[in-house]
């Protein structure tokens, strides 16, 4: 949820968290079993900051399963966030000055780099028979037969305008 840039993504992730079954079974003081909506068993270890879904370890913030455990145990979630998500680390990121590159005309490039020609990759065509250049539209398949009169078998008119039908 912390990485959501759009409100729709945030709301979807919050809904996912709400869909987790609130059944939490403590195994030890730090290990809990959480059953999700699909009846999958997820094991959360608060001491090691791990969950069997692996999102707790990768994102270094509590996954929805860990959030359910933290809610169950009444522990504040920010204690389990990585230090990289704090304001201090955010400020340290922009402490160091970043100097822009000088103008391209002043660059001192070695001759090996200048002489190296980079070519585009060689692309092979698709295997198999090539497709036709033009594909028929749906209307061409539906209206391929000419319309004829049911009485006289002539083209271009129907029963109401057929002279042969009027004679009979």
N, CA, C and O of each residue as an XYZ file, in Angstrom:
672
protein
N       0.820     -1.181      0.000
C       0.000      0.000      0.000
C       0.866      1.247      0.000
O       0.477      2.283     -0.539
N       2.052      1.143      0.611
C       2.944      2.300      0.658
C       3.486      2.634     -0.721
O       3.876      3.776     -0.964
N       3.520      1.664     -1.632
C       4.050      1.905     -2.972
C       2.962      2.280     -3.974
O       3.260      2.476     -5.152
N       1.731      2.381     -3.541
C       0.635      2.698     -4.460
C       0.710      4.172     -4.839
O       0.753      5.042     -3.969
N       0.726      4.446     -6.131
C       0.779      5.820     -6.626
C      -0.611      6.335     -6.976
O      -0.821      7.547     -7.032
N      -1.548      5.449     -7.209
C      -2.904      5.837     -7.574
C      -3.848      5.442     -6.449
O      -3.634      4.445     -5.760
N      -4.883      6.229     -6.277
C      -5.851      5.954     -5.221
C      -6.580      4.640     -5.485
O      -6.977      3.952     -4.544
N      -6.764      4.278     -6.787
C      -7.432      3.024     -7.116
C      -6.584      1.833     -6.650
O      -7.110      0.855     -6.117
N      -5.251      1.931     -6.861
C      -4.363      0.849     -6.428
C      -4.375      0.719     -4.905
O      -4.399     -0.388     -4.369
N      -4.358      1.862     -4.217
C      -4.381      1.844     -2.762
C      -5.669      1.200     -2.253
O      -5.640      0.372     -1.343
N      -6.797      1.587     -2.847
C      -8.081      1.031     -2.418
C      -8.160     -0.456     -2.697
O      -8.720     -1.205     -1.896
N      -7.598     -0.908     -3.841
C      -7.606     -2.330     -4.166
C      -6.774     -3.107     -3.146
O      -7.177     -4.183     -2.703
N      -5.610     -2.561     -2.772
C      -4.754     -3.235     -1.795
C      -5.407     -3.255     -0.413
O      -5.278     -4.232      0.325
N      -6.099     -2.186     -0.071
C      -6.815     -2.166      1.205
C      -7.926     -3.220      1.201
O      -8.170     -3.877      2.213
N      -8.599     -3.375      0.050
C      -9.644     -4.393     -0.070
C      -9.045     -5.792      0.075
O      -9.639     -6.666      0.706
N      -7.847     -5.999     -0.520
C      -7.167     -7.282     -0.381
C      -6.872     -7.573      1.086
O      -7.011     -8.707      1.545
N      -6.467     -6.545      1.809
C      -6.160     -6.734      3.216
C      -7.436     -7.051      4.008
O      -7.410     -7.851      4.944
N      -8.552     -6.414      3.622
C      -9.812     -6.688      4.307
C     -10.332     -8.083      3.991
O     -11.058     -8.674      4.790
N      -9.958     -8.620      2.808
C     -10.417     -9.948      2.418
C      -9.714    -11.064      3.174
O     -10.159    -12.212      3.141
N      -8.629    -10.740      3.849
C      -7.910    -11.759      4.612
C      -8.765    -12.162      5.805
O      -9.254    -11.324      6.562
N      -8.924    -13.435      5.942
C      -9.711    -13.972      7.041
C      -9.028    -13.577      8.344
O      -7.811    -13.702      8.485
N      -9.801    -13.113      9.265
C      -9.243    -12.601     10.519
C      -8.873    -13.712     11.499
O      -8.622    -13.439     12.673
N      -8.837    -14.952     11.036
C      -8.470    -16.037     11.932
C      -6.960    -16.077     12.118
O      -6.220    -16.463     11.213
N      -6.524    -15.682     13.277
C      -5.106    -15.689     13.631
C      -4.938    -16.669     14.768
O      -5.637    -16.602     15.779
N      -4.001    -17.581     14.587
C      -3.720    -18.550     15.645
C      -2.279    -18.371     16.086
O      -1.361    -18.586     15.295
N      -2.065    -17.982     17.333
C      -0.688    -17.861     17.812
C      -0.057    -19.235     17.982
O      -0.675    -20.167     18.497
N       1.185    -19.334     17.536
C       1.925    -20.572     17.694
C       2.918    -20.417     18.845
O       3.010    -21.280     19.718
N       3.660    -19.307     18.834
C       4.530    -18.924     19.951
C       4.301    -17.433     20.178
O       3.328    -16.866     19.680
N       5.196    -16.804     20.927
C       5.050    -15.364     21.173
C       5.235    -14.543     19.908
O       4.666    -13.458     19.789
N       6.020    -15.040     18.962
C       6.327    -14.266     17.757
C       5.856    -14.931     16.466
O       5.899    -14.293     15.413
N       5.418    -16.163     16.503
C       4.995    -16.873     15.299
C       3.479    -17.053     15.329
O       2.916    -17.526     16.317
N       2.826    -16.665     14.225
C       1.379    -16.737     14.115
C       1.002    -17.391     12.794
O       1.734    -17.285     11.810
N      -0.132    -18.062     12.776
C      -0.679    -18.653     11.560
C      -1.914    -17.840     11.182
O      -2.836    -17.682     11.982
N      -1.919    -17.326      9.944
C      -3.031    -16.511      9.448
C      -3.650    -17.242      8.268
O      -2.949    -17.601      7.323
N      -4.961    -17.465      8.317
C      -5.687    -18.079      7.205
C      -6.253    -16.967      6.342
O      -6.938    -16.076      6.845
N      -5.967    -17.014      5.014
C      -6.510    -15.980      4.134
C      -7.837    -16.435      3.538
O      -8.339    -17.506      3.879
N      -8.403    -15.627      2.652
C      -9.736    -15.895      2.107
C      -9.781    -17.188      1.297
O     -10.828    -17.834      1.240
N      -8.672    -17.580      0.669
C      -8.624    -18.819     -0.109
C      -8.257    -20.026      0.756
O      -7.941    -21.096      0.236
N      -8.301    -19.849      2.063
C      -7.981    -20.889      3.038
C      -6.535    -21.365      2.936
O      -6.235    -22.525      3.219
N      -5.649    -20.469      2.534
C      -4.218    -20.777      2.541
C      -3.646    -20.358      3.875
O      -4.031    -19.335      4.442
N      -2.739    -21.149      4.361
C      -2.110    -20.901      5.646
C      -0.846    -20.074      5.428
O       0.040    -20.481      4.677
N      -0.761    -18.918      6.080
C       0.423    -18.062      6.008
C       1.032    -17.970      7.397
O       0.337    -17.695      8.376
N       2.326    -18.200      7.471
C       3.018    -18.177      8.758
C       3.786    -16.872      8.857
O       4.608    -16.558      7.996
N       3.515    -16.112      9.912
C       4.140    -14.812     10.137
C       5.015    -14.906     11.378
O       4.554    -15.306     12.446
N       6.281    -14.535     11.227
C       7.202    -14.476     12.359
C       7.580    -13.019     12.567
O       8.304    -12.443     11.756
N       7.095    -12.419     13.651
C       7.375    -11.011     13.909
C       8.817    -10.788     14.343
O       9.382     -9.727     14.079
N       9.426    -11.777     15.007
C      10.805    -11.622     15.477
C      11.770    -11.492     14.300
O      12.665    -10.648     14.317
N      11.587    -12.327     13.280
C      12.472    -12.292     12.102
C      11.940    -11.383     11.001
O      12.602    -11.185      9.983
N      10.739    -10.826     11.203
C      10.078     -9.989     10.188
C       9.930    -10.760      8.877
O      10.379    -10.316      7.820
N       9.292    -11.922      8.974
C       9.105    -12.792      7.823
C       7.659    -13.246      7.736
O       6.952    -13.351      8.738
N       7.240    -13.513      6.493
C       5.939    -14.112      6.228
C       6.129    -15.125      5.117
O       7.016    -14.969      4.277
N       5.307    -16.160      5.105
C       5.455    -17.198      4.086
C       5.081    -16.693      2.694
O       5.423    -17.341      1.705
N       4.389    -15.554      2.584
C       4.091    -14.990      1.267
C       5.286    -14.220      0.709
O       5.267    -13.834     -0.460
N       6.314    -13.988      1.504
C       7.593    -13.343      1.140
C       7.499    -11.839      0.900
O       8.524    -11.210      0.635
N       6.311    -11.237      0.981
C       6.218     -9.801      0.728
C       6.784     -8.989      1.891
O       7.294     -7.888      1.684
N       6.699     -9.517      3.099
C       7.244     -8.838      4.270
C       8.757     -8.693      4.121
O       9.315     -7.652      4.467
N       9.428     -9.730      3.608
C      10.873     -9.692      3.446
C      11.280     -8.809      2.267
O      12.257     -8.066      2.366
N      10.558     -8.876      1.171
C      10.948     -8.144     -0.039
C      10.718     -6.648      0.124
O      11.618     -5.853     -0.145
N       9.530     -6.257      0.559
C       9.194     -4.835      0.669
C       9.730     -4.197      1.943
O       9.833     -2.973      2.027
N      10.066     -4.996      2.913
C      10.531     -4.544      4.224
C       9.508     -3.670      4.932
O       9.854     -2.798      5.730
N       8.242     -3.922      4.622
C       7.126     -3.360      5.367
C       6.137     -4.503      5.581
O       6.121     -5.444      4.788
N       5.323     -4.452      6.616
C       4.418     -5.563      6.898
C       3.447     -5.830      5.747
O       2.809     -4.913      5.229
N       3.348     -7.096      5.360
C       2.388     -7.518      4.332
C       1.002     -7.560      4.980
O       0.893     -7.383      6.193
N      -0.052     -7.790      4.205
C      -1.396     -7.846      4.809
C      -1.535     -8.895      5.907
O      -2.266     -8.679      6.874
N      -0.845    -10.027      5.772
C      -0.919    -11.057      6.813
C      -0.278    -10.558      8.104
O      -0.810    -10.766      9.194
N       0.870     -9.898      7.968
C       1.547     -9.357      9.153
C       0.732     -8.225      9.768
O       0.718     -8.058     10.988
N       0.050     -7.441      8.920
C      -0.779     -6.364      9.459
C      -1.930     -6.925     10.297
O      -2.298     -6.338     11.315
N      -2.496     -8.056      9.876
C      -3.559     -8.688     10.655
C      -3.016     -9.153     12.000
O      -3.682     -9.014     13.025
N      -1.802     -9.708     11.994
C      -1.183    -10.149     13.249
C      -0.889     -8.954     14.147
O      -1.130     -9.012     15.353
N      -0.368     -7.868     13.569
C      -0.085     -6.678     14.370
C      -1.362     -6.091     14.948
O      -1.362     -5.595     16.075
N      -2.448     -6.140     14.189
C      -3.733     -5.674     14.695
C      -4.234     -6.603     15.804
O      -4.796     -6.139     16.797
N      -4.035     -7.878     15.640
C      -4.451     -8.877     16.624
C      -3.694     -8.702     17.944
O      -4.272     -8.840     19.022
N      -2.397     -8.399     17.845
C      -1.570     -8.266     19.049
C      -1.505     -6.833     19.577
O      -0.868     -6.577     20.599
N      -2.160     -5.902     18.888
C      -2.181     -4.485     19.283
C      -0.774     -3.879     19.334
O      -0.448     -3.104     20.233
N       0.045     -4.247     18.354
C       1.398     -3.687     18.226
C       1.360     -2.652     17.110
O       0.684     -2.847     16.099
N       2.076     -1.564     17.292
C       2.105     -0.517     16.274
C       2.910     -0.984     15.064
O       4.016     -1.508     15.201
N       2.345     -0.789     13.897
C       2.969     -1.254     12.658
C       4.273     -0.526     12.328
O       5.187     -1.170     11.813
N       4.418      0.785     12.593
C       5.678      1.454     12.231
C       6.930      0.843     12.857
O       8.034      1.060     12.355
N       6.782      0.099     13.922
C       7.938     -0.565     14.526
C       8.514     -1.623     13.592
O       9.689     -1.977     13.698
N       7.696     -2.123     12.687
C       8.128     -3.185     11.787
C       8.437     -2.692     10.376
O       8.690     -3.498      9.480
N       8.417     -1.394     10.174
C       8.843     -0.836      8.891
C      10.355     -0.782      8.841
O      11.019     -0.676      9.872
N      10.893     -0.856      7.641
C      12.330     -0.696      7.475
C      12.704      0.763      7.768
O      11.883      1.665      7.604
N      13.935      0.981      8.198
C      14.399      2.344      8.471
C      14.415      3.189      7.200
O      14.383      4.418      7.267
N      14.463      2.535      6.046
C      14.494      3.271      4.783
C      13.201      4.020      4.508
O      13.183      4.909      3.657
N      12.128      3.690      5.196
C      10.852      4.363      4.995
C      10.637      5.514      5.974
O       9.541      6.072      6.021
N      11.623      5.873      6.733
C      11.475      6.959      7.697
C      11.815      8.302      7.057
O      12.452      8.364      6.006
N      11.379      9.365      7.708
C      11.648     10.721      7.211
C      13.143     11.038      7.228
O      13.634     11.751      6.352
N      13.865     10.517      8.212
C      15.294     10.798      8.303
C      16.039     10.257      7.071
O      16.877     10.949      6.492
N      15.729      9.028      6.684
C      16.379      8.449      5.510
C      15.956      9.174      4.233
O      16.756      9.331      3.310
N      14.720      9.607      4.184
C      14.251     10.358      3.028
C      15.034     11.660      2.883
O      15.417     12.048      1.779
N      15.264     12.325      4.007
C      16.038     13.576      3.975
C      17.502     13.321      3.631
O      18.122     14.120      2.929
N      18.064     12.203      4.126
C      19.453     11.872      3.816
C      19.652     11.586      2.332
O      20.732     11.808      1.785
N      18.609     11.098      1.694
C      18.704     10.804      0.262
C      19.017     12.051     -0.537
O      19.764     11.987     -1.512
N      18.458     13.188     -0.141
C      18.627     14.424     -0.892
C      19.643     15.380     -0.260
O      19.731     16.542     -0.657
N      20.412     14.892      0.723
C      21.461     15.702      1.343
C      22.609     15.986      0.389
O      23.115     17.106      0.322
N      23.008     14.970     -0.337
C      24.179     15.044     -1.183
C      23.836     15.811     -2.456
O      22.799     15.570     -3.074
N      24.705     16.725     -2.840
C      24.496     17.474     -4.075
C      24.752     16.582     -5.276
O      25.669     15.760     -5.275
N      23.952     16.751     -6.273
C      24.112     16.011     -7.519
C      24.458     17.026     -8.587
O      23.660     17.902     -8.922
N      25.671     16.892     -9.118
C      26.104     17.820    -10.158
C      25.695     17.297    -11.527
O      25.881     16.116    -11.822
N      25.142     18.162    -12.358
C      24.755     17.700    -13.691
C      25.982     17.504    -14.572
O      27.052     18.051    -14.302
N      25.808     16.707    -15.639
C      26.893     16.505    -16.588
C      27.174     17.801    -17.339
O      26.265     18.594    -17.587
N      28.445     18.011    -17.701
C      28.731     19.195    -18.518
C      28.184     19.004    -19.935
O      27.670     17.938    -20.274
N      28.300     20.029    -20.741
C      27.805     19.986    -22.108
C      28.486     18.855    -22.881
O      29.664     18.577    -22.656
N      27.770     18.213    -23.773
C      28.258     17.055    -24.508
C      29.478     17.389    -25.364
O      30.299     16.513    -25.636
N      29.600     18.608    -25.778
C      30.742     18.989    -26.632
C      32.044     19.010    -25.842
O      33.116     18.950    -26.444
N      31.990     19.092    -24.525
C      33.204     19.143    -23.702
C      33.628     17.771    -23.194
O      34.627     17.673    -22.480
N      32.910     16.719    -23.533
C      33.251     15.389    -23.068
C      34.534     14.905    -23.724
O      34.775     15.146    -24.906
N      35.356     14.216    -22.933
C      36.596     13.632    -23.433
C      36.394     12.121    -23.545
O      36.552     11.396    -22.562
N      36.046     11.647    -24.743
C      35.755     10.235    -24.951
C      36.942      9.543    -25.612
O      37.565     10.111    -26.510
N      37.264      8.318    -25.178
C      38.361      7.577    -25.813
C      37.973      7.178    -27.244
O      36.795      7.081    -27.586
N      39.000      6.951    -28.061
C      38.756      6.609    -29.466
C      38.085      5.242    -29.606
O      37.355      5.021    -30.572
N      38.318      4.302    -28.646
C      37.650      3.001    -28.719
C      36.127      3.151    -28.638
O      35.375      2.423    -29.287
N      35.703      4.109    -27.830
C      34.267      4.331    -27.679
C      33.711      5.016    -28.926
O      32.640      4.653    -29.413
N      34.427      5.986    -29.431
C      33.958      6.712    -30.613
C      33.930      5.824    -31.859
O      33.048      5.970    -32.705
N      34.898      4.900    -31.975
C      34.970      4.042    -33.147
C      34.011      2.849    -33.081
O      33.754      2.205    -34.098
N      33.490      2.558    -31.911
C      32.617      1.407    -31.739
C      31.245      1.705    -32.354
O      30.569      2.645    -31.935
N      30.835      0.912    -33.340
C      29.553      1.097    -34.010
C      28.548      0.130    -33.394
O      28.763     -1.083    -33.400
N      27.470      0.656    -32.872
C      26.433     -0.164    -32.271
C      25.336     -0.363    -33.303
O      24.726      0.600    -33.766
N      25.089     -1.616    -33.662
C      24.086     -1.950    -34.655
C      22.816     -2.457    -33.975
O      22.878     -2.991    -32.868
N      21.686     -2.297    -34.618
C      20.449     -2.829    -34.024
C      20.477     -4.351    -34.035
O      21.209     -4.947    -34.825
N      19.703     -4.981    -33.184
C      19.704     -6.443    -33.144
C      19.120     -7.030    -34.430
O      18.285     -6.412    -35.090
N      19.573     -8.223    -34.763
C      19.071     -8.918    -35.936
C      17.739     -9.561    -35.563
O      17.669    -10.380    -34.647
N      16.687     -9.185    -36.281
C      15.349     -9.682    -35.982
C      14.945    -10.667    -37.059
O      14.942    -10.340    -38.245
N      14.606    -11.867    -36.642
C      14.157    -12.883    -37.581
C      12.641    -12.806    -37.690
O      11.952    -12.459    -36.731
N      12.131    -13.138    -38.880
C      10.693    -13.136    -39.092
C      10.028    -14.274    -38.344
O      10.692    -15.183    -37.846
N       8.721    -14.209    -38.273
C       7.972    -15.256    -37.591
C       8.056    -16.549    -38.387
O       8.140    -16.531    -39.615
N       8.032    -17.650    -37.688
C       8.044    -18.933    -38.376
C       6.639    -19.253    -38.870
O       5.651    -18.795    -38.296
N       6.557    -20.036    -39.931
C       5.263    -20.424    -40.465
C       4.855    -19.578    -41.654
O       5.604    -18.715    -42.110
N       3.676    -19.835    -42.139
C       3.174    -19.140    -43.303
C       2.852    -17.689    -42.940
O       2.248    -17.431    -41.898
N       3.254    -16.735    -43.799
C       2.944    -15.338    -43.495
C       1.443    -15.060    -43.628
O       0.752    -15.706    -44.417
N       0.962    -14.117    -42.869
C      -0.456    -13.777    -42.908
C      -0.762    -12.976    -44.164
O       0.124    -12.357    -44.754
N      -2.030    -12.995    -44.563
C      -2.446    -12.215    -45.722
C      -2.325    -10.734    -45.377
O      -2.417    -10.334    -44.216
N      -2.118     -9.939    -46.414
C      -1.971     -8.516    -46.152
C      -3.318     -7.873    -45.840
O      -3.361     -6.860    -45.142
N      -4.417     -8.434    -46.339
C      -5.730     -7.880    -46.065
C      -6.625     -8.978    -45.518
O      -6.680    -10.086    -46.050
N      -7.320     -8.645    -44.450
C      -8.254     -9.598    -43.871
C      -9.676     -9.140    -44.165
O      -9.975     -7.948    -44.092
N     -10.541    -10.074    -44.492
C     -11.919     -9.730    -44.785
C     -12.631     -9.301    -43.505
O     -12.400     -9.844    -42.425
N     -13.497     -8.313    -43.665
C     -14.302     -7.870    -42.546
C     -15.486     -8.799    -42.350
O     -15.774     -9.636    -43.205
N     -16.171     -8.653    -41.226
C     -17.299     -9.510    -40.897
C     -18.418     -9.363    -41.915
O     -19.046    -10.349    -42.301
N     -18.671     -8.125    -42.353
C     -19.752     -7.888    -43.308
C     -19.492     -8.589    -44.639
O     -20.445     -8.952    -45.329
N     -18.243     -8.789    -45.016
C     -17.932     -9.460    -46.274
C     -18.286    -10.944    -46.211
O     -18.644    -11.539    -47.228
N     -18.190    -11.540    -45.035
C     -18.560    -12.937    -44.882
C     -20.083    -13.095    -44.830
O     -20.619    -14.095    -45.308
N     -20.768    -12.129    -44.263
C     -22.220    -12.234    -44.100
C     -22.973    -11.987    -45.403
O     -23.988    -12.636    -45.655
N     -22.497    -11.066    -46.232
C     -23.231    -10.653    -47.417
C     -22.502    -11.005    -48.708
O     -22.410    -10.169    -49.607
N     -21.996    -12.198    -48.817
C     -21.285    -12.588    -50.030
C     -22.246    -13.088    -51.103
O     -21.951    -12.943    -52.289
N     -23.374    -13.667    -50.733
C     -24.322    -14.162    -51.721
C     -25.210    -13.030    -52.199
O     -25.551    -12.132    -51.430
N     -25.589    -13.072    -53.484
C     -26.483    -12.057    -54.021
C     -27.913    -12.412    -53.662
O     -28.263    -13.587    -53.557
N     -28.739    -11.391    -53.475
C     -30.129    -11.582    -53.097
C     -30.948    -11.800    -54.367
O     -30.853    -11.017    -55.312
N     -31.740    -12.849    -54.389
C     -32.594    -13.147    -55.553
C     -34.036    -13.263    -55.104
O     -34.318    -13.498    -53.929
N     -34.948    -13.096    -56.055
C     -36.383    -13.203    -55.797
C     -36.741    -14.670    -55.601
O     -36.227    -15.536    -56.309
N     -37.609    -14.948    -54.654
C     -38.000    -16.320    -54.386
C     -38.966    -16.886    -55.410
O     -39.127    -18.103    -55.490
N     -39.619    -16.028    -56.203
C     -40.598    -16.499    -57.178
C     -39.991    -16.690    -58.563
O     -40.188    -17.723    -59.204
N     -39.241    -15.668    -59.020
C     -38.727    -15.744    -60.385
C     -37.225    -15.964    -60.458
O     -36.679    -16.103    -61.552
N     -36.553    -15.999    -59.328
C     -35.107    -16.246    -59.237
C     -34.268    -15.153    -59.890
O     -33.107    -15.389    -60.224
N     -34.832    -13.964    -60.079
C     -34.061    -12.857    -60.634
C     -33.419    -12.069    -59.499
O     -33.892    -12.080    -58.363
N     -32.314    -11.375    -59.841
C     -31.591    -10.599    -58.840
C     -32.098     -9.167    -58.797
O     -32.576     -8.641    -59.802
N     -31.995     -8.538    -57.635
C     -32.225     -7.107    -57.508
C     -33.625     -6.704    -57.111
O     -33.860     -5.505    -56.956
N     -34.578     -7.608    -56.932
C     -35.896     -7.207    -56.443
C     -36.434     -8.287    -55.513
O     -35.868     -9.376    -55.413
N     -37.523     -7.975    -54.841
C     -38.082     -8.922    -53.886
C     -39.496     -9.314    -54.311
O     -39.930     -8.928    -55.397
N     -40.215    -10.057    -53.501
C     -41.546    -10.569    -53.879
C     -42.555     -9.451    -54.112
O     -43.403     -9.576    -54.995
N     -42.488     -8.363    -53.350
C     -43.468     -7.297    -53.485
C     -43.339     -6.565    -54.820
O     -44.339     -6.140    -55.399
N     -42.096     -6.420    -55.309
C     -41.885     -5.677    -56.557
C     -41.738     -6.593    -57.774
O     -41.447     -6.103    -58.865
N     -41.928     -7.881    -57.625
C     -41.741     -8.831    -58.719
C     -42.973     -8.813    -59.646
O     -44.105     -8.994    -59.197
N     -42.730     -8.594    -60.916
C     -43.824     -8.569    -61.894
C     -44.396     -9.960    -62.114
O     -45.591    -10.117    -62.362
N     -43.553    -10.951    -62.026
C     -44.029    -12.329    -62.225
C     -44.986    -12.730    -61.125
O     -45.920    -13.495    -61.365
N     -44.768    -12.222    -59.916
C     -45.635    -12.562    -58.799
C     -46.992    -11.909    -58.967
O     -48.010    -12.476    -58.569
N     -47.017    -10.718    -59.556
C     -48.274    -10.011    -59.765
C     -49.108    -10.701    -60.832
O     -50.337    -10.654    -60.792
N     -48.441    -11.341    -61.784
C     -49.177    -12.040    -62.854
C     -49.862    -13.285    -62.302
O     -50.929    -13.658    -62.789
N     -49.290    -13.923    -61.321
C     -49.839    -15.182    -60.801
C     -50.978    -14.941    -59.885
O     -51.557    -15.890    -59.358
